[in-house]
Structure formats: C-alpha cells, structure tokens
Amino acid sequence: NGLIPFDYINHCLEELAKSPTELESLLPWNVKLG
C-alpha cells in the first residue's frame, strides 16, 4: 500500500487513543498518510 511501517503504526496508535471503536478506518488500504 506504499505506507512506511513506522508511520503507519504511529498513526494507528494515535487514532486508537482518540477513538478505539473505528477500526475499519485504520486498515492499511483506508489510511492516507502524507
């Protein structure tokens, strides 16, 4: 998916801290970084 693993995991942890119930938006093909 063209994501850098460190940035992706960091993004996921930040978003889970805000809203742990929206897991669908954290799947690699739904994340747009940058």
Coordinates of C-alpha atoms in Angstrom, one line a residue, residues 13-33:
L13 CA -1.7 4.2 17.9
E14 CA -2.6 7.9 17.8
E15 CA -6.1 7.3 16.3
L16 CA -6.8 4.4 18.7
A17 CA -6.1 6.7 21.6
K18 CA -8.8 9.1 20.2
S19 CA -11.5 6.6 19.1
P20 CA -10.8 3.0 19.7
T21 CA -14.1 1.8 18.1
E22 CA -13.4 2.9 14.5
L23 CA -11.1 0.1 13.4
E24 CA -12.2 0.0 9.8
S25 CA -10.6 3.4 9.1
L26 CA -7.3 2.1 10.3
L27 CA -6.9 -0.7 7.8
P28 CA -3.9 -0.1 5.6
W29 CA -5.9 0.4 2.4
N30 CA -8.0 3.1 4.1
V31 CA -5.2 5.1 5.6
K32 CA -3.9 8.1 3.6
L33 CA -0.7 9.5 5.1

